[in-house]
Tab-separated table of C-alpha atoms in Angstrom:
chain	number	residue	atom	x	y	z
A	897	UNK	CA	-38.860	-21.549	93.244
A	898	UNK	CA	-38.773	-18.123	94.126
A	899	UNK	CA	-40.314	-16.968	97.469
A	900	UNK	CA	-42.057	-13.561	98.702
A	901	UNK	CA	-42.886	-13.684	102.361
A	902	UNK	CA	-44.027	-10.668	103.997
A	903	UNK	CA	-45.290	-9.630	108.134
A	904	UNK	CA	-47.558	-7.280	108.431
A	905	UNK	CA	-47.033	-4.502	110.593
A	906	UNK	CA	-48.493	-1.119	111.868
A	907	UNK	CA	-46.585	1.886	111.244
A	908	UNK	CA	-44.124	1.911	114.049
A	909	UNK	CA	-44.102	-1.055	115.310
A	910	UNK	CA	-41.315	-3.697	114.284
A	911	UNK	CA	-41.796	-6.772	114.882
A	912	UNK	CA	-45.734	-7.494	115.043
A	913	UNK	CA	-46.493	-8.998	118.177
A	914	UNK	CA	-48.867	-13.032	117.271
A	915	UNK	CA	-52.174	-13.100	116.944
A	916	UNK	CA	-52.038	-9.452	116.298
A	917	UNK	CA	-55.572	-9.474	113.974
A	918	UNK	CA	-53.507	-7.289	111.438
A	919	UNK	CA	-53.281	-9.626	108.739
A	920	UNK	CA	-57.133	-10.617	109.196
A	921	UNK	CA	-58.038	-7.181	108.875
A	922	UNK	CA	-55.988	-5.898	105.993
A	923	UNK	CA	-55.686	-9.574	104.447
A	924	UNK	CA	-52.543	-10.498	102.343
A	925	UNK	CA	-51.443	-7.708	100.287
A	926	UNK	CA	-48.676	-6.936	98.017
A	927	UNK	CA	-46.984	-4.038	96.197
A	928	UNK	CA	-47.684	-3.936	92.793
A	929	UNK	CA	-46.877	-1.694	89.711
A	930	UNK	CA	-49.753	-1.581	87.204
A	931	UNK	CA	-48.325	-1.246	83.580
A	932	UNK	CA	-49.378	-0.779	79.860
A	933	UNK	CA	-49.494	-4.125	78.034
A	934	UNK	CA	-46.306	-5.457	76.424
A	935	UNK	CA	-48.009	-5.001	72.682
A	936	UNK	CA	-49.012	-1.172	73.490
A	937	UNK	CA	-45.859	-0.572	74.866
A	938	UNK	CA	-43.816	-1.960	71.972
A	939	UNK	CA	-46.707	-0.076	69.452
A	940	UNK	CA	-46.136	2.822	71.240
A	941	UNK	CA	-41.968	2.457	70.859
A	942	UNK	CA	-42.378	1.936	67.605
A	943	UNK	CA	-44.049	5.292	66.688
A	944	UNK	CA	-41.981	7.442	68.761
A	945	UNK	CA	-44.059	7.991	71.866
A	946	UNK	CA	-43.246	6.758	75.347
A	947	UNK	CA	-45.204	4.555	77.145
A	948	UNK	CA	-47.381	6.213	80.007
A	949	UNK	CA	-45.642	6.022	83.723
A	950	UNK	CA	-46.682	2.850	85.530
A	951	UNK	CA	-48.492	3.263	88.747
A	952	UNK	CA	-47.610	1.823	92.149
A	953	UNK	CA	-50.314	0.628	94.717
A	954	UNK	CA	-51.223	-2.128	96.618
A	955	UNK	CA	-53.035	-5.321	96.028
A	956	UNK	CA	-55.017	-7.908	97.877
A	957	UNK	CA	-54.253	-11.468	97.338
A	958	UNK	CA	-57.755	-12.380	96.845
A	959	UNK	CA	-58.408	-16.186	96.921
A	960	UNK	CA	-62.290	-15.545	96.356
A	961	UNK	CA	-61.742	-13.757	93.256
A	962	UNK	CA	-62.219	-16.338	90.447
A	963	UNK	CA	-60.141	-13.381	88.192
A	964	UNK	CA	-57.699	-10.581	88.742
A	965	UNK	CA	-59.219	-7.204	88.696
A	966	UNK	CA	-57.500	-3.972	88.240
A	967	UNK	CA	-58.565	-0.435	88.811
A	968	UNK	CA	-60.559	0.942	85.775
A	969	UNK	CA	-60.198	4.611	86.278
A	970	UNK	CA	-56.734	3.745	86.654
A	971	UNK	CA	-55.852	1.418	83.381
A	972	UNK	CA	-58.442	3.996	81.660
A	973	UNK	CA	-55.620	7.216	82.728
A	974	UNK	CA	-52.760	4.869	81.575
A	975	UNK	CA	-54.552	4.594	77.883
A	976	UNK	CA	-55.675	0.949	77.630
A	977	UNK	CA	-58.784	0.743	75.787
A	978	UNK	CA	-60.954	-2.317	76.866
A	979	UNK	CA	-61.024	-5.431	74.624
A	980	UNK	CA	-64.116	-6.616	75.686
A	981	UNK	CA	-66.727	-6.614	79.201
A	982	UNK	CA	-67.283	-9.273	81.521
A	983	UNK	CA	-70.571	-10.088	83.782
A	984	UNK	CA	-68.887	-10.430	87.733
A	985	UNK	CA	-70.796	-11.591	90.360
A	986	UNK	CA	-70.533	-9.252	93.676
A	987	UNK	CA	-72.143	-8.806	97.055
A	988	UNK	CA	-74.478	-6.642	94.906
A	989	UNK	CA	-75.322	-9.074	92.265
A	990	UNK	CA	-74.356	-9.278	88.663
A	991	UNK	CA	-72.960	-5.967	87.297
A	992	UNK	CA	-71.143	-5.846	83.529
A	993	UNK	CA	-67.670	-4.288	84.139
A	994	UNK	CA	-64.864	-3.757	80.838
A	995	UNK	CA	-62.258	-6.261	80.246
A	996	UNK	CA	-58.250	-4.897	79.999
A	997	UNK	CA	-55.117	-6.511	78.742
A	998	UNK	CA	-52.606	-5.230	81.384
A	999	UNK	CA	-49.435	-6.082	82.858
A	1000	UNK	CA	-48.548	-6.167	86.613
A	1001	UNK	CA	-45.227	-6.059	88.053
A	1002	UNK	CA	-45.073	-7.796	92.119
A	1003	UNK	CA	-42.926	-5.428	93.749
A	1004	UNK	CA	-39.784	-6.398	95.522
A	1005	UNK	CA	-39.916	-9.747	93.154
A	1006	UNK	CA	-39.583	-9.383	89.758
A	1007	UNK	CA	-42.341	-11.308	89.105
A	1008	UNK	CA	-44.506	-9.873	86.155
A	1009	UNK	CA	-47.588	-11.195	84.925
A	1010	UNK	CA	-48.934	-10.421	81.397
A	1011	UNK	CA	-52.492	-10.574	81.575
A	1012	UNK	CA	-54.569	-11.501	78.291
A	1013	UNK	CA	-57.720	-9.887	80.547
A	1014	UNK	CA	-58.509	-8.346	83.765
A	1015	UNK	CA	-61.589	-7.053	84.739
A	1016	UNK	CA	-61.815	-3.755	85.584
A	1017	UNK	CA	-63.843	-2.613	88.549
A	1018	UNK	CA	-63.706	0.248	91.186
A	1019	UNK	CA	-61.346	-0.302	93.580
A	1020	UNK	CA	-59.513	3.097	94.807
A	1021	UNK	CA	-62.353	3.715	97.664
A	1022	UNK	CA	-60.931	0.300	98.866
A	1023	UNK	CA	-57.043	2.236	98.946
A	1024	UNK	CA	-55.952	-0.706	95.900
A	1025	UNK	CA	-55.234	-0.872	92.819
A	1026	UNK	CA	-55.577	-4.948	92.159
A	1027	UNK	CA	-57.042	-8.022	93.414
A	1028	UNK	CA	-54.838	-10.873	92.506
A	1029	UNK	CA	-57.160	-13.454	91.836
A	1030	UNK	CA	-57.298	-17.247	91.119
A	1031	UNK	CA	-56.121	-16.980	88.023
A	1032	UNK	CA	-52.722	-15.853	88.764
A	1033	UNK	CA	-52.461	-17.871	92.039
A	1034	UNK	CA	-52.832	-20.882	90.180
A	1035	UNK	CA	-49.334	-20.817	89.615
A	1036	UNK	CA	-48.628	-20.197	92.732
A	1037	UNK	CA	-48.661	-21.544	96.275
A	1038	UNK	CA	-49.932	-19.480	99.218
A	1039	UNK	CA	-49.152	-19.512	102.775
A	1040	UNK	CA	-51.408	-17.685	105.122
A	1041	UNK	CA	-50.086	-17.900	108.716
A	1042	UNK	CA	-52.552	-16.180	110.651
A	1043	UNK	CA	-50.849	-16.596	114.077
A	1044	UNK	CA	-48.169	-14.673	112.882
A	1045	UNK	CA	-49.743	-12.182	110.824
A	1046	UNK	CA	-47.442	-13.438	107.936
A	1047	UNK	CA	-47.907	-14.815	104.200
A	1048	UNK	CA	-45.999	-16.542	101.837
A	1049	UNK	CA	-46.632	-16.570	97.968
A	1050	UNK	CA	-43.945	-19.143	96.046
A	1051	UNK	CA	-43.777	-19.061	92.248
């Protein structure tokens, strides 16, 4: 089973001292590269024109996310067209956001998850560009040591 376990850390400062608050504050995140679905890609292949670049940002590990979200301005710039929308409960109530076959690459892993649907949603005032939701972490097994300011995510 592989393993990703990361410390958090503030610029400068190797290691991170316990019970530093960092990890509370920032929560888990994870490096991530956002990608054009497998069956664009391939489409796109086929007819001579290269897939668009795939963008690198960070994502939260978001265990009160029933479903992975990615950035919308962002999967709308790499040309995925939505498949569908989705009603998502927020802090503001019930808001209809597009739905996105994407692909997302855990950096540092190798790990990449083919996603049938994502939600899409604003997310770049936040400084991400994914929340990795319950429906990838299913597979998974998470470690949050607090203490420590350290996670583990085991696939």
């Amino acid at each position: 089973m592989p393993v990703f376990k990361t410390k958090l850390h503030q610029t400068g400062q190797t290691p991170i001292p316990p019970n530093s608050g960092l990890l509370a504050a920032a929560g888990p995140l994870v490096g991530v590269q956002i990608e054009v679905p497998e069956a664009l890609a391939k489409l796109l292949a086929e007819t001579g024109k290269p897939a668009p670049s795939p963008v690198s940002g960070m994502a939260l590990v978001d265990t009160g996310a029933t479903a992975s979200v990615v950035d919308a301005s962002l999967v709308d710039a790499l040309g995925v067209k939505p498949v569908g929308t989705a009603s998502v409960g927020t802090a503001g109530g019930q808001v209809t956001q597009p739905v996105y076959p994407i692909r997302i690459q855990l950096q540092g892993v190798g790990l990449t998850i083919n996603f049938s649907r994502v939600t899409g949603a604003p997310l770049k005032e936040m400084g991400l560009v994914a929340l990795l939701g319950r429906d990838m972490l299913t597979s998974m097994i998470l470690y949050y040591d607090g203490p420590n300011s350290e996670y583990t995510l085991a696939f």
